[in-house]
Amino acid sequence: LISAGEQPVVEIAPPSARLATADAAASSASLGESLALDLGIRLAASELLTDLGRRSVVVVSDGQVGEQAFGRYSLIETAEHLENNHITLSVIYTEERRSEELAYLARVTGGEEIYVYEPRGARVVVEELKESASGSYLLSYRSGNDVDFGRRYIPMEVEAYLLERSGRDESGYYGPLDF
């Protein structure tokens, strides 16, 4: 949970209890014109970068973002940052008004926009996250090859099969200095 005030702050970091998150969200003060939404979204995204699973930022908003919401990083830069890191942005509106800026971010990143009191409710955002696929994988291995004090190139090949499709890539590295 990140409050996106003039200086965004991580209020509660995972893994915390759901009730504590709800209490913190309910007790946060109105941010008014000092909203630094660009910094808040980037802070939330940076918290997700080490996660290899599905990545999504959910913005809870009354639909007003203010003139300085994207003062440091433009709307386009924020969208590119989210897209480049495979992070979707969804918006849950607490009022029946819509922000064009947040709508744009949700659209280009593949996120959802909903009004909290819609019949289908806010759970649609969670359901969409559960159903979305993650295309990120982490490979780690140790080579048994002689590294020749970091001078020998060690080739590496990876082949993956997913949903009746396959992909293959080659790379390599120079091993660390061993004495």
Short mmCIF file of N, CA, C and O in Angstrom, two decimals, residues 13 21 23 29 40 56 77 82 87 98 101 105 107 109 123:
data_model
loop_
_atom_site.label_atom_id
_atom_site.label_comp_id
_atom_site.label_asym_id
_atom_site.label_seq_id
_atom_site.Cartn_x
_atom_site.Cartn_y
_atom_site.Cartn_z
N ALA A 13 4.11 -2.83 3.57
CA ALA A 13 4.77 -3.68 2.58
C ALA A 13 4.30 -5.12 2.76
O ALA A 13 3.99 -5.55 3.87
N THR A 21 -4.14 -3.52 5.78
CA THR A 21 -4.13 -2.76 4.54
C THR A 21 -5.41 -1.94 4.40
O THR A 21 -5.37 -0.77 4.05
N ASP A 23 -7.41 -0.94 6.81
CA ASP A 23 -7.40 0.12 7.83
C ASP A 23 -6.53 1.29 7.41
O ASP A 23 -6.90 2.45 7.57
N ALA A 29 -5.12 10.34 4.70
CA ALA A 29 -5.67 11.68 4.54
C ALA A 29 -5.88 12.00 3.06
O ALA A 29 -5.28 11.39 2.20
N GLY A 40 4.31 7.84 -7.22
CA GLY A 40 3.65 6.74 -6.51
C GLY A 40 3.57 5.48 -7.36
O GLY A 40 3.83 4.37 -6.88
N SER A 56 1.07 -6.23 -11.12
CA SER A 56 0.01 -5.27 -11.36
C SER A 56 -0.01 -4.22 -10.26
O SER A 56 0.18 -4.54 -9.09
N GLU A 77 5.88 8.61 -20.27
CA GLU A 77 7.02 7.96 -19.59
C GLU A 77 6.55 6.95 -18.56
O GLU A 77 7.13 5.88 -18.42
N LEU A 82 5.81 1.17 -17.11
CA LEU A 82 4.98 0.02 -16.77
C LEU A 82 5.03 -1.05 -17.86
O LEU A 82 5.20 -2.24 -17.56
N ILE A 87 4.11 -4.63 -16.32
CA ILE A 87 3.24 -4.35 -15.18
C ILE A 87 1.94 -3.75 -15.70
O ILE A 87 1.96 -2.76 -16.43
N ARG A 98 -14.34 9.71 -13.93
CA ARG A 98 -13.24 8.96 -14.52
C ARG A 98 -12.09 9.91 -14.84
O ARG A 98 -12.30 11.00 -15.33
N GLU A 101 -6.29 10.30 -17.61
CA GLU A 101 -4.91 9.85 -17.45
C GLU A 101 -4.85 8.41 -16.96
O GLU A 101 -4.13 7.58 -17.51
N LEU A 105 -3.55 4.87 -18.87
CA LEU A 105 -2.59 3.92 -18.31
C LEU A 105 -3.18 2.52 -18.23
O LEU A 105 -2.50 1.53 -18.53
N ARG A 107 -5.56 1.29 -20.13
CA ARG A 107 -5.73 0.78 -21.49
C ARG A 107 -4.41 0.29 -22.09
O ARG A 107 -4.34 -0.82 -22.62
N THR A 109 -1.62 -0.62 -20.66
CA THR A 109 -0.94 -1.69 -19.92
C THR A 109 -1.77 -2.96 -19.83
O THR A 109 -1.29 -3.97 -19.33
N ARG A 123 -13.85 -7.12 -7.12
CA ARG A 123 -13.19 -8.43 -7.23
C ARG A 123 -12.84 -8.78 -8.66
O ARG A 123 -12.00 -9.63 -8.92
#
